[in-house]
Every structure is written in structure tokens, then in C-alpha cells.
mmCIF file of C-alpha atoms and ligand atoms in Angstrom:
data_model
loop_
_atom_site.group_PDB
_atom_site.id
_atom_site.type_symbol
_atom_site.label_atom_id
_atom_site.label_comp_id
_atom_site.label_asym_id
_atom_site.label_seq_id
_atom_site.Cartn_x
_atom_site.Cartn_y
_atom_site.Cartn_z
ATOM 1 C CA MET K 1 0.059 0.030 -0.015
ATOM 2 C CA LYS K 2 1.209 3.406 -0.815
ATOM 3 C CA SER K 3 -0.341 5.146 2.272
ATOM 4 C CA LYS K 4 2.798 5.960 3.962
ATOM 5 C CA VAL K 5 4.298 7.370 0.927
ATOM 6 C CA PHE K 6 1.518 9.242 0.076
ATOM 7 C CA ALA K 7 0.526 10.758 3.302
ATOM 8 C CA GLY K 8 3.808 12.390 3.465
ATOM 9 C CA ILE K 9 4.267 13.298 -0.218
ATOM 10 C CA ALA K 10 0.847 14.933 -0.291
ATOM 11 C CA LEU K 11 2.007 17.556 2.068
ATOM 12 C CA LEU K 12 4.892 18.567 -0.345
ATOM 13 C CA GLY K 13 4.853 21.182 -3.137
ATOM 14 C CA ALA K 14 3.726 20.832 -6.689
ATOM 15 C CA MET K 15 6.781 19.678 -8.027
ATOM 16 C CA THR K 16 6.726 16.652 -5.723
ATOM 17 C CA LEU K 17 3.087 16.079 -6.722
ATOM 18 C CA VAL K 18 4.051 15.854 -10.402
ATOM 19 C CA ALA K 19 6.880 13.302 -9.675
ATOM 20 C CA THR K 20 4.500 11.142 -7.618
ATOM 21 C CA ALA K 21 1.911 11.318 -10.382
ATOM 22 C CA CYS K 22 4.596 10.023 -12.653
ATOM 23 C CA SER K 23 5.538 7.266 -10.453
ATOM 24 C CA SER K 24 1.989 6.039 -10.176
ATOM 25 C CA GLY K 25 0.435 6.821 -13.516
ATOM 26 C CA ALA K 26 3.775 5.990 -15.320
ATOM 27 C CA GLY K 27 4.648 3.134 -13.084
ATOM 28 C CA GLY K 28 7.919 4.391 -11.724
ATOM 29 C CA ASP K 29 9.931 2.481 -9.295
ATOM 30 C CA SER K 30 8.406 3.468 -6.014
ATOM 31 C CA GLY K 31 9.441 0.523 -4.335
ATOM 32 C CA ASP K 32 6.066 0.372 -2.427
ATOM 33 C CA GLY K 33 4.342 -2.418 -4.040
ATOM 34 C CA GLY K 34 2.003 -0.356 -6.213
ATOM 35 C CA GLY K 35 4.010 -0.679 -9.407
ATOM 36 C CA GLY K 36 3.299 -4.194 -10.400
ATOM 37 C CA GLY K 37 5.664 -6.315 -8.024
ATOM 38 C CA ASP K 38 4.962 -9.076 -5.879
ATOM 39 C CA GLU K 39 3.378 -6.897 -3.043
ATOM 40 C CA THR K 40 -0.377 -6.165 -2.668
ATOM 41 C CA ILE K 41 -1.946 -3.603 -4.501
ATOM 42 C CA THR K 42 -4.397 -1.776 -2.607
ATOM 43 C CA VAL K 43 -7.658 -0.479 -4.444
ATOM 44 C CA GLY K 44 -10.643 1.887 -3.190
ATOM 45 C CA PHE K 45 -13.625 0.780 -5.174
ATOM 46 C CA ALA K 46 -16.514 3.219 -5.017
ATOM 47 C CA GLN K 47 -19.608 1.251 -6.039
ATOM 48 C CA THR K 48 -22.930 2.987 -6.982
ATOM 49 C CA GLY K 49 -24.924 0.850 -4.334
ATOM 50 C CA SER K 50 -26.871 -2.234 -4.793
ATOM 51 C CA GLU K 51 -29.882 -1.126 -6.755
ATOM 52 C CA SER K 52 -30.234 -3.921 -9.116
ATOM 53 C CA GLY K 53 -29.627 -7.601 -10.146
ATOM 54 C CA TRP K 54 -27.155 -6.075 -12.441
ATOM 55 C CA ARG K 55 -25.385 -4.319 -9.919
ATOM 56 C CA SER K 56 -24.904 -7.257 -7.423
ATOM 57 C CA ALA K 57 -23.572 -9.329 -10.521
ATOM 58 C CA ASN K 58 -21.051 -6.219 -11.210
ATOM 59 C CA THR K 59 -19.994 -5.952 -7.466
ATOM 60 C CA GLU K 60 -19.303 -9.957 -7.129
ATOM 61 C CA SER K 61 -17.313 -9.587 -10.684
ATOM 62 C CA MET K 62 -15.170 -6.687 -9.337
ATOM 63 C CA LYS K 63 -14.682 -8.312 -5.572
ATOM 64 C CA THR K 64 -13.446 -11.815 -7.320
ATOM 65 C CA ALA K 65 -11.240 -9.619 -9.815
ATOM 66 C CA PHE K 66 -9.804 -7.513 -6.962
ATOM 67 C CA SER K 67 -9.386 -10.504 -4.491
ATOM 68 C CA GLU K 68 -6.406 -11.278 -2.239
ATOM 69 C CA ASP K 69 -5.729 -14.302 -4.548
ATOM 70 C CA GLU K 70 -5.295 -11.803 -7.334
ATOM 71 C CA GLY K 71 -2.793 -9.655 -5.307
ATOM 72 C CA PHE K 72 -5.060 -7.000 -4.164
ATOM 73 C CA GLU K 73 -6.495 -5.622 -0.951
ATOM 74 C CA LEU K 74 -9.737 -4.206 -1.919
ATOM 75 C CA ILE K 75 -11.365 -1.390 -0.020
ATOM 76 C CA PHE K 76 -15.198 -1.605 -0.977
ATOM 77 C CA ASN K 77 -17.551 1.062 -0.652
ATOM 78 C CA ALA K 78 -21.129 1.163 -1.790
ATOM 79 C CA ALA K 79 -22.778 4.699 -1.643
ATOM 80 C CA ASP K 80 -26.469 3.861 -1.711
ATOM 81 C CA ASN K 81 -27.034 5.758 -5.004
ATOM 82 C CA ASP K 82 -25.906 8.959 -3.097
ATOM 83 C CA PRO K 83 -23.555 11.049 -5.245
ATOM 84 C CA ALA K 84 -22.450 13.129 -2.303
ATOM 85 C CA ALA K 85 -21.532 10.083 -0.172
ATOM 86 C CA GLN K 86 -19.764 8.443 -3.476
ATOM 87 C CA ILE K 87 -17.561 11.418 -3.655
ATOM 88 C CA SER K 88 -16.807 11.256 0.167
ATOM 89 C CA ALA K 89 -15.913 7.548 -0.026
ATOM 90 C CA VAL K 90 -13.515 8.547 -3.011
ATOM 91 C CA ARG K 91 -11.864 11.354 -0.705
ATOM 92 C CA ASP K 92 -11.658 8.744 2.068
ATOM 93 C CA PHE K 93 -9.582 6.466 -0.522
ATOM 94 C CA ILE K 94 -7.299 9.474 -1.388
ATOM 95 C CA SER K 95 -6.701 9.959 2.448
ATOM 96 C CA ARG K 96 -5.876 6.445 2.986
ATOM 97 C CA GLY K 97 -3.255 6.783 0.057
ATOM 98 C CA VAL K 98 -4.327 3.871 -1.869
ATOM 99 C CA ASP K 99 -2.378 2.507 -5.006
ATOM 100 C CA ALA K 100 -5.460 3.126 -7.291
ATOM 101 C CA ILE K 101 -9.043 4.172 -7.323
ATOM 102 C CA VAL K 102 -11.906 2.677 -9.343
ATOM 103 C CA ILE K 103 -15.202 4.505 -9.576
ATOM 104 C CA ALA K 104 -18.708 3.280 -10.926
ATOM 105 C CA PRO K 105 -19.935 6.926 -11.106
ATOM 106 C CA ILE K 106 -23.605 7.095 -9.802
ATOM 107 C CA VAL K 107 -23.950 10.479 -12.184
ATOM 108 C CA GLU K 108 -22.158 12.142 -14.657
ATOM 109 C CA ASP K 109 -21.591 15.512 -13.332
ATOM 110 C CA GLY K 110 -19.613 16.745 -10.275
ATOM 111 C CA TRP K 111 -16.450 14.606 -10.482
ATOM 112 C CA ASP K 112 -13.733 17.470 -11.621
ATOM 113 C CA ASP K 113 -12.802 18.486 -8.103
ATOM 114 C CA VAL K 114 -12.362 15.095 -6.400
ATOM 115 C CA LEU K 115 -10.705 13.755 -9.690
ATOM 116 C CA GLN K 116 -8.148 16.582 -9.711
ATOM 117 C CA GLU K 117 -7.691 15.842 -5.660
ATOM 118 C CA ALA K 118 -6.870 12.081 -6.678
ATOM 119 C CA ALA K 119 -4.518 13.433 -9.755
ATOM 120 C CA ASP K 120 -2.795 15.876 -7.265
ATOM 121 C CA ALA K 121 -1.924 13.002 -4.705
ATOM 122 C CA GLY K 122 -0.711 10.847 -7.814
ATOM 123 C CA ILE K 123 -3.451 8.208 -7.360
ATOM 124 C CA PRO K 124 -4.526 6.918 -10.774
ATOM 125 C CA VAL K 125 -8.164 6.472 -11.269
ATOM 126 C CA ILE K 126 -10.032 3.850 -13.430
ATOM 127 C CA LEU K 127 -13.791 4.230 -14.245
ATOM 128 C CA GLU K 128 -15.960 1.118 -14.625
ATOM 129 C CA ASP K 129 -19.484 0.953 -15.798
ATOM 130 C CA ARG K 130 -20.555 4.626 -16.239
ATOM 131 C CA THR K 131 -18.984 7.695 -17.604
ATOM 132 C CA VAL K 132 -18.434 10.962 -16.250
ATOM 133 C CA THR K 133 -18.483 14.715 -17.975
ATOM 134 C CA ALA K 134 -15.150 15.603 -16.720
ATOM 135 C CA SER K 135 -12.280 15.983 -18.524
ATOM 136 C CA ASP K 136 -10.661 12.443 -19.587
ATOM 137 C CA ASP K 137 -7.100 13.993 -18.529
ATOM 138 C CA LEU K 138 -8.528 13.561 -14.876
ATOM 139 C CA TYR K 139 -8.536 9.546 -15.248
ATOM 140 C CA GLU K 140 -6.639 6.752 -16.736
ATOM 141 C CA ALA K 141 -9.283 4.807 -18.328
ATOM 142 C CA TRP K 142 -12.805 3.789 -18.492
ATOM 143 C CA VAL K 143 -14.323 0.057 -19.213
ATOM 144 C CA GLY K 144 -17.874 -0.261 -19.752
ATOM 145 C CA LEU K 145 -20.661 -0.640 -22.031
ATOM 146 C CA ASP K 146 -22.154 1.567 -24.994
ATOM 147 C CA PHE K 147 -25.343 2.773 -23.469
ATOM 148 C CA THR K 148 -26.391 4.790 -26.374
ATOM 149 C CA LYS K 149 -26.052 1.514 -28.414
ATOM 150 C CA GLU K 150 -28.159 -0.256 -25.978
ATOM 151 C CA GLY K 151 -30.968 2.226 -26.267
ATOM 152 C CA VAL K 152 -30.778 2.265 -30.303
ATOM 153 C CA MET K 153 -31.101 -1.557 -30.074
ATOM 154 C CA ALA K 154 -34.053 -1.336 -27.751
ATOM 155 C CA GLY K 155 -35.642 1.383 -30.145
ATOM 156 C CA GLU K 156 -34.993 -0.768 -33.091
ATOM 157 C CA TRP K 157 -36.775 -3.490 -31.751
ATOM 158 C CA ALA K 158 -39.610 -1.060 -30.971
ATOM 159 C CA ALA K 159 -39.523 0.452 -34.161
ATOM 160 C CA GLU K 160 -39.676 -2.977 -36.042
ATOM 161 C CA THR K 161 -42.470 -4.177 -33.863
ATOM 162 C CA PHE K 162 -44.842 -1.176 -34.050
ATOM 163 C CA GLY K 163 -43.609 0.629 -37.111
ATOM 164 C CA ASP K 164 -46.210 3.394 -38.034
ATOM 165 C CA THR K 165 -48.825 1.911 -35.948
ATOM 166 C CA PRO K 166 -50.019 4.591 -33.229
ATOM 167 C CA THR K 167 -48.318 3.415 -30.025
ATOM 168 C CA LYS K 168 -48.694 5.255 -26.556
ATOM 169 C CA MET K 169 -45.300 4.329 -24.720
ATOM 170 C CA VAL K 170 -44.172 5.032 -21.181
ATOM 171 C CA VAL K 171 -40.586 5.172 -19.974
ATOM 172 C CA LEU K 172 -39.273 3.853 -16.731
ATOM 173 C CA GLU K 173 -36.051 5.993 -16.686
ATOM 174 C CA GLY K 174 -32.841 5.066 -14.835
ATOM 175 C CA THR K 175 -31.014 7.210 -12.016
ATOM 176 C CA THR K 176 -31.600 10.784 -13.077
ATOM 177 C CA GLY K 177 -28.282 12.362 -14.350
ATOM 178 C CA SER K 178 -26.597 8.889 -14.792
ATOM 179 C CA ALA K 179 -24.837 8.027 -17.987
ATOM 180 C CA PRO K 180 -26.974 4.977 -18.794
ATOM 181 C CA ALA K 181 -30.223 6.980 -18.038
ATOM 182 C CA ASN K 182 -29.113 9.916 -20.250
ATOM 183 C CA ASP K 183 -27.548 7.572 -23.161
ATOM 184 C CA ARG K 184 -30.471 4.957 -23.187
ATOM 185 C CA ALA K 185 -33.168 7.815 -23.455
ATOM 186 C CA GLU K 186 -31.021 9.602 -26.549
ATOM 187 C CA GLY K 187 -30.310 5.940 -28.359
ATOM 188 C CA PHE K 188 -33.865 4.928 -28.142
ATOM 189 C CA ALA K 189 -35.217 8.214 -29.245
ATOM 190 C CA GLN K 190 -33.045 8.069 -32.378
ATOM 191 C CA ALA K 191 -34.139 4.774 -33.274
ATOM 192 C CA VAL K 192 -37.735 5.352 -32.835
ATOM 193 C CA GLU K 193 -37.769 8.871 -34.912
ATOM 194 C CA GLY K 194 -40.421 8.778 -37.524
ATOM 195 C CA THR K 195 -42.410 5.836 -36.212
ATOM 196 C CA GLY K 196 -45.937 5.917 -34.717
ATOM 197 C CA ILE K 197 -44.464 5.596 -30.945
ATOM 198 C CA GLU K 198 -45.395 8.527 -28.753
ATOM 199 C CA THR K 199 -43.955 8.925 -25.382
ATOM 200 C CA ILE K 200 -46.944 9.605 -23.282
ATOM 201 C CA ASP K 201 -45.118 9.494 -19.773
ATOM 202 C CA SER K 202 -41.416 9.241 -18.710
ATOM 203 C CA GLN K 203 -40.232 9.280 -15.103
ATOM 204 C CA THR K 204 -37.462 7.869 -13.079
ATOM 205 C CA GLY K 205 -37.797 4.593 -10.995
ATOM 206 C CA ASP K 206 -34.122 4.969 -9.936
ATOM 207 C CA PHE K 207 -33.056 1.462 -11.493
ATOM 208 C CA THR K 208 -34.715 -0.426 -8.699
ATOM 209 C CA ARG K 209 -37.652 -2.937 -8.620
ATOM 210 C CA ASP K 210 -39.808 -0.950 -6.129
ATOM 211 C CA GLY K 211 -39.305 2.209 -8.159
ATOM 212 C CA GLY K 212 -40.449 0.700 -11.329
ATOM 213 C CA LYS K 213 -43.344 -0.871 -9.594
ATOM 214 C CA THR K 214 -44.472 2.445 -7.683
ATOM 215 C CA VAL K 215 -44.148 4.465 -10.973
ATOM 216 C CA MET K 216 -45.854 2.066 -13.134
ATOM 217 C CA GLU K 217 -48.817 2.182 -10.725
ATOM 218 C CA GLY K 218 -48.851 5.939 -11.153
ATOM 219 C CA PHE K 219 -48.956 5.338 -14.821
ATOM 220 C CA ILE K 220 -51.744 2.825 -14.824
ATOM 221 C CA GLN K 221 -53.918 4.907 -12.463
ATOM 222 C CA LYS K 222 -53.354 7.783 -15.110
ATOM 223 C CA TYR K 223 -53.574 6.231 -18.324
ATOM 224 C CA GLY K 224 -55.441 2.809 -17.396
ATOM 225 C CA ILE K 225 -54.013 -0.596 -18.994
ATOM 226 C CA ASP K 226 -55.948 0.178 -22.166
ATOM 227 C CA GLY K 227 -54.185 3.440 -22.565
ATOM 228 C CA ILE K 228 -50.645 2.034 -22.548
ATOM 229 C CA ASP K 229 -49.254 -0.091 -25.546
ATOM 230 C CA LEU K 230 -45.512 -0.232 -24.846
ATOM 231 C CA LEU K 231 -43.166 0.118 -21.858
ATOM 232 C CA TYR K 232 -39.444 0.994 -22.451
ATOM 233 C CA ALA K 233 -37.663 0.143 -19.056
ATOM 234 C CA HIS K 234 -34.136 1.432 -18.761
ATOM 235 C CA ASN K 235 -33.340 -1.706 -16.623
ATOM 236 C CA ASP K 236 -34.630 -5.285 -16.051
ATOM 237 C CA ASP K 237 -35.489 -4.554 -12.373
ATOM 238 C CA MET K 238 -37.708 -1.786 -13.073
ATOM 239 C CA ALA K 239 -39.285 -3.938 -15.739
ATOM 240 C CA LEU K 240 -39.977 -6.449 -13.146
ATOM 241 C CA GLY K 241 -41.531 -4.087 -10.518
ATOM 242 C CA ALA K 242 -43.827 -2.699 -13.518
ATOM 243 C CA ILE K 243 -44.842 -6.471 -14.193
ATOM 244 C CA GLU K 244 -45.898 -6.584 -10.626
ATOM 245 C CA ALA K 245 -47.931 -3.474 -11.181
ATOM 246 C CA ILE K 246 -49.495 -4.625 -14.222
ATOM 247 C CA GLU K 247 -50.484 -7.865 -12.987
ATOM 248 C CA ALA K 248 -51.871 -6.503 -9.850
ATOM 249 C CA ALA K 249 -54.199 -4.171 -12.005
ATOM 250 C CA GLY K 250 -55.464 -7.114 -13.812
ATOM 251 C CA GLY K 251 -53.282 -6.578 -16.957
ATOM 252 C CA VAL K 252 -51.333 -9.189 -18.992
ATOM 253 C CA PRO K 253 -47.663 -8.042 -19.145
ATOM 254 C CA GLY K 254 -45.946 -8.822 -22.513
ATOM 255 C CA GLN K 255 -49.534 -8.643 -24.213
ATOM 256 C CA ASP K 256 -51.665 -5.896 -23.191
ATOM 257 C CA ILE K 257 -48.626 -3.881 -22.484
ATOM 258 C CA GLN K 258 -45.321 -5.026 -24.363
ATOM 259 C CA ILE K 259 -42.147 -4.496 -22.480
ATOM 260 C CA VAL K 260 -38.628 -3.919 -23.738
ATOM 261 C CA SER K 261 -35.774 -3.450 -21.148
ATOM 262 C CA ILE K 262 -32.233 -3.629 -20.715
ATOM 263 C CA ASP K 263 -29.553 -5.737 -18.933
ATOM 264 C CA ALA K 264 -30.290 -9.243 -19.331
ATOM 265 C CA VAL K 265 -29.970 -10.640 -15.808
ATOM 266 C CA LYS K 266 -31.484 -13.877 -14.702
ATOM 267 C CA ASP K 267 -35.006 -12.830 -13.669
ATOM 268 C CA GLY K 268 -35.391 -10.515 -16.600
ATOM 269 C CA MET K 269 -34.386 -13.432 -19.000
ATOM 270 C CA GLN K 270 -36.832 -15.768 -17.173
ATOM 271 C CA ALA K 271 -39.702 -13.078 -17.481
ATOM 272 C CA LEU K 272 -38.689 -12.768 -21.202
ATOM 273 C CA ILE K 273 -38.919 -16.748 -21.653
ATOM 274 C CA ASP K 274 -42.382 -16.364 -19.873
ATOM 275 C CA GLY K 275 -43.710 -13.905 -22.043
ATOM 276 C CA LYS K 276 -43.794 -10.850 -19.656
ATOM 277 C CA ILE K 277 -41.141 -8.992 -21.267
ATOM 278 C CA ASN K 278 -40.952 -8.990 -25.029
ATOM 279 C CA TYR K 279 -37.138 -8.140 -25.732
ATOM 280 C CA ILE K 280 -34.150 -7.664 -23.894
ATOM 281 C CA VAL K 281 -30.940 -6.006 -24.550
ATOM 282 C CA GLU K 282 -28.032 -6.890 -22.520
ATOM 283 C CA CYS K 283 -25.763 -4.825 -20.405
ATOM 284 C CA ASN K 284 -22.710 -7.130 -19.492
ATOM 285 C CA PRO K 285 -21.768 -6.565 -15.842
ATOM 286 C CA LEU K 286 -18.730 -9.026 -15.587
ATOM 287 C CA LEU K 287 -16.250 -6.041 -15.804
ATOM 288 C CA GLY K 288 -14.205 -6.920 -13.094
ATOM 289 C CA ASP K 289 -11.205 -8.520 -14.789
ATOM 290 C CA LEU K 290 -10.846 -5.918 -17.287
ATOM 291 C CA ALA K 291 -10.775 -3.268 -14.696
ATOM 292 C CA ALA K 292 -8.330 -5.032 -12.620
ATOM 293 C CA GLY K 293 -6.195 -5.692 -15.781
ATOM 294 C CA LEU K 294 -6.116 -1.816 -16.429
ATOM 295 C CA VAL K 295 -5.156 -0.962 -12.620
ATOM 296 C CA ARG K 296 -2.151 -3.522 -13.046
ATOM 297 C CA ASP K 297 -0.997 -1.988 -16.449
ATOM 298 C CA VAL K 298 -1.378 1.667 -15.410
ATOM 299 C CA LEU K 299 0.413 1.011 -12.149
ATOM 300 C CA ALA K 300 2.943 -1.017 -14.254
ATOM 301 C CA GLY K 301 3.542 2.307 -16.341
ATOM 302 C CA GLU K 302 2.107 0.810 -19.328
ATOM 303 C CA ASP K 303 0.306 2.795 -21.900
ATOM 304 C CA VAL K 304 -3.290 2.104 -21.845
ATOM 305 C CA GLU K 305 -6.246 2.927 -24.261
ATOM 306 C CA LYS K 306 -8.528 5.707 -22.719
ATOM 307 C CA THR K 307 -11.932 3.969 -23.441
ATOM 308 C CA HIS K 308 -12.618 0.145 -23.452
ATOM 309 C CA PHE K 309 -16.160 -0.778 -24.701
ATOM 310 C CA VAL K 310 -17.326 -4.301 -23.999
ATOM 311 C CA GLU K 311 -19.861 -6.000 -26.547
ATOM 312 C CA ASP K 312 -23.510 -6.392 -25.698
ATOM 313 C CA GLN K 313 -26.317 -8.628 -27.317
ATOM 314 C CA THR K 314 -29.880 -8.851 -27.703
ATOM 315 C CA PHE K 315 -32.378 -11.674 -26.765
ATOM 316 C CA THR K 316 -35.821 -12.506 -28.099
ATOM 317 C CA GLN K 317 -37.962 -15.099 -26.031
ATOM 318 C CA GLU K 318 -36.447 -18.023 -28.047
ATOM 319 C CA GLN K 319 -32.577 -16.863 -27.712
ATOM 320 C CA ALA K 320 -33.216 -16.181 -23.982
ATOM 321 C CA ALA K 321 -34.439 -19.908 -23.559
ATOM 322 C CA GLU K 322 -31.560 -21.534 -25.562
ATOM 323 C CA VAL K 323 -28.935 -19.443 -23.098
ATOM 324 C CA ILE K 324 -30.397 -18.866 -19.734
ATOM 325 C CA ASP K 325 -28.885 -21.854 -17.954
ATOM 326 C CA SER K 326 -25.377 -21.179 -19.421
ATOM 327 C CA ARG K 327 -25.187 -17.554 -18.245
ATOM 328 C CA ALA K 328 -23.330 -16.329 -15.397
ATOM 329 C CA TYR K 329 -25.575 -13.717 -14.157
HETATM 330 O O1 AHR F 401 -24.905 1.336 -15.040
HETATM 331 C C1 AHR F 401 -25.511 0.097 -15.378
HETATM 332 C C2 AHR F 401 -26.785 0.088 -14.882
HETATM 333 O O2 AHR F 401 -26.742 0.344 -13.448
HETATM 334 C C3 AHR F 401 -27.635 -1.118 -15.290
HETATM 335 O O3 AHR F 401 -28.134 -1.267 -16.316
HETATM 336 C C4 AHR F 401 -28.518 -1.156 -14.147
HETATM 337 O O4 AHR F 401 -29.252 -2.140 -13.840
HETATM 338 C C5 AHR F 401 -27.758 -0.642 -12.942
HETATM 339 O O5 AHR F 401 -28.162 -0.316 -11.781
#
């Protein structure tokens, strides 16, 4: 762990900080174990929270990849979807002098100051899953999914399914201000432009099952089951909550209201097989090994690409039935 080294260094002047940044980001021979030798690498991981099945799978993937067996000491924090708490966790990692910080940013905005503080302390930052609006000079690399493309793929299915037919759609948005909520909305809108699909309501369910259920209950109260043709849920958990609301109101999910969602977690795939969801776009949560590889490479002074996209697939009911047993999440 670099803590002892950095605790002292952080108090020194700008020149020292530049040297520290070089030794960490460029893998200088600091002799403290963070540069890829045999010693344990200490990593602080600021997770969003535990809002969804996707998140549980992502946390497990990260904990496995950053385990002691793999040569890491992981300091894990889940911020319960509170952006201020997540930034505090990152500040705590900085003051503890970890070798590297990994962040799954809850929201896109508000990262400039704390990322600058990490850079000033010479601690490299890797982003996983979600993106930020801060300058990419402030972090070493990002690994995750193309959320806009996910939205496009969901929208393409809707466009093909409904075409010019007048279609009333409601949307369950992810966490307000998060990259997946912003990008999935944008991608979907691009894909359905010029079709008969009209968004009659769109509200956040915060990526949770309870949120999806509560918001869908409100939509049903306002428009009735008959007044809604299509639900676009930014993740499976919200779709699963909405299914409960539709069934409680006497509707048949997947028939009275067609549903397209994103993630392809086990419960979502089962609902697709059962005909309650009509189409799912995957969002692969197994990012741990890639994130750990990036941390190692950065600390070893290797040049790494700034962005690392992981490919997603799409699933119809038949395709889900073929693969569900072989999937890891
Ligand atoms: O950032 C990825 C999104 O976050 C997943 O789609 C959602 O389930 C999770 O909460």
C-alpha cells in the first residue's frame, strides 16, 4: 500500500506531486508495492450501491477480480445511490493513500474536483461501468458498455414491432443524471424517430424494482392498462417491478402492454422466456477482470487506451430460452 508514502508526499509542493503522478501513472520504481511487483496492490472501489440484480453481479465480478488471491487488497464502498456519499468515499480513499481508485460513478456530473484531488495525490483513477462529464485527462481509463447503442438496439426492436402504428409508450428511466439513463433515452429516441411511437409519460424508477413498481402503478392509474401499449424500462429490475404493477391491476404484461428492457439478468431473462417481457438488450456486468487488468497495467507504467467498450447482445424469447442456463448472471 502506498499510504505511508503518499501521506507524506501529499503535504509537499507541486513539483513533488508531479513526480508522484509520474511514479504512479507511469509506473516509476517507487518500491512500495503499487507498481506491479509481488506486493499487494491496494485499491479503493467506489460502487454506486446495490440498486439492481445487474449491480450485484457487477459487485461480485469486481470483488473476485480484486481479491487477495489476485494480489489485491480491496477497500469496497457502496454509496447507496447517493452521489455526495460516493464522492466522500473517494476522498477517503485518497486520504488513505491507496495505490489506485476505481469508480462506478452514480451520476455523470460533479467529478472534476475530486478527480483533480486524486490526480494531485498521484493516485490513478479507473472508471468502470458509467462515464463522467469531467475531462478525460483526470482519469486513466474507462471500461464499460455503450449505453447509447443499448438504447438504439431497444428502439430498433420497438420501431420494427410497432412501425407506423400509433403506439402510446411510457418510460421507466434510470437514476436521473446517470450516464445509462441519459444515453439509453437518447439512443432509443434516435431509433424510433419517424415511427408511430409517442412517449406519453417518462419518469425515473431509479433502476430499482420498487421504483419501477411504484411509478408503473402511477402510470396505470393515470392512463389505464388500455391507454398504454408499450413500456421501455431502462433496466430489467424496473421492468420486473412494472410487471407486478400490471398484474396487480389485472393486466397481462407482454400482451396488454409490451415491454422492452435492458440488462439481461437472470430474472429478466426468465420473464422474457415467460412472455412477460418481449425483448431484452444486454448490459454485461462482468467488468472486474478488465478493470483489474487496467489497474495493473497503469501501475506498471504501461500506456493504456482511454476507453474500453464491452460488446452487448440482444435477446428474443427463443434466444433467452437457449442461453439462460449457461449464463453467469
Ligand atoms: O450502469 C449500469 C446500470 O446500472 C444497469 O443497467 C442497471 O441495472 C444498474 O443499476
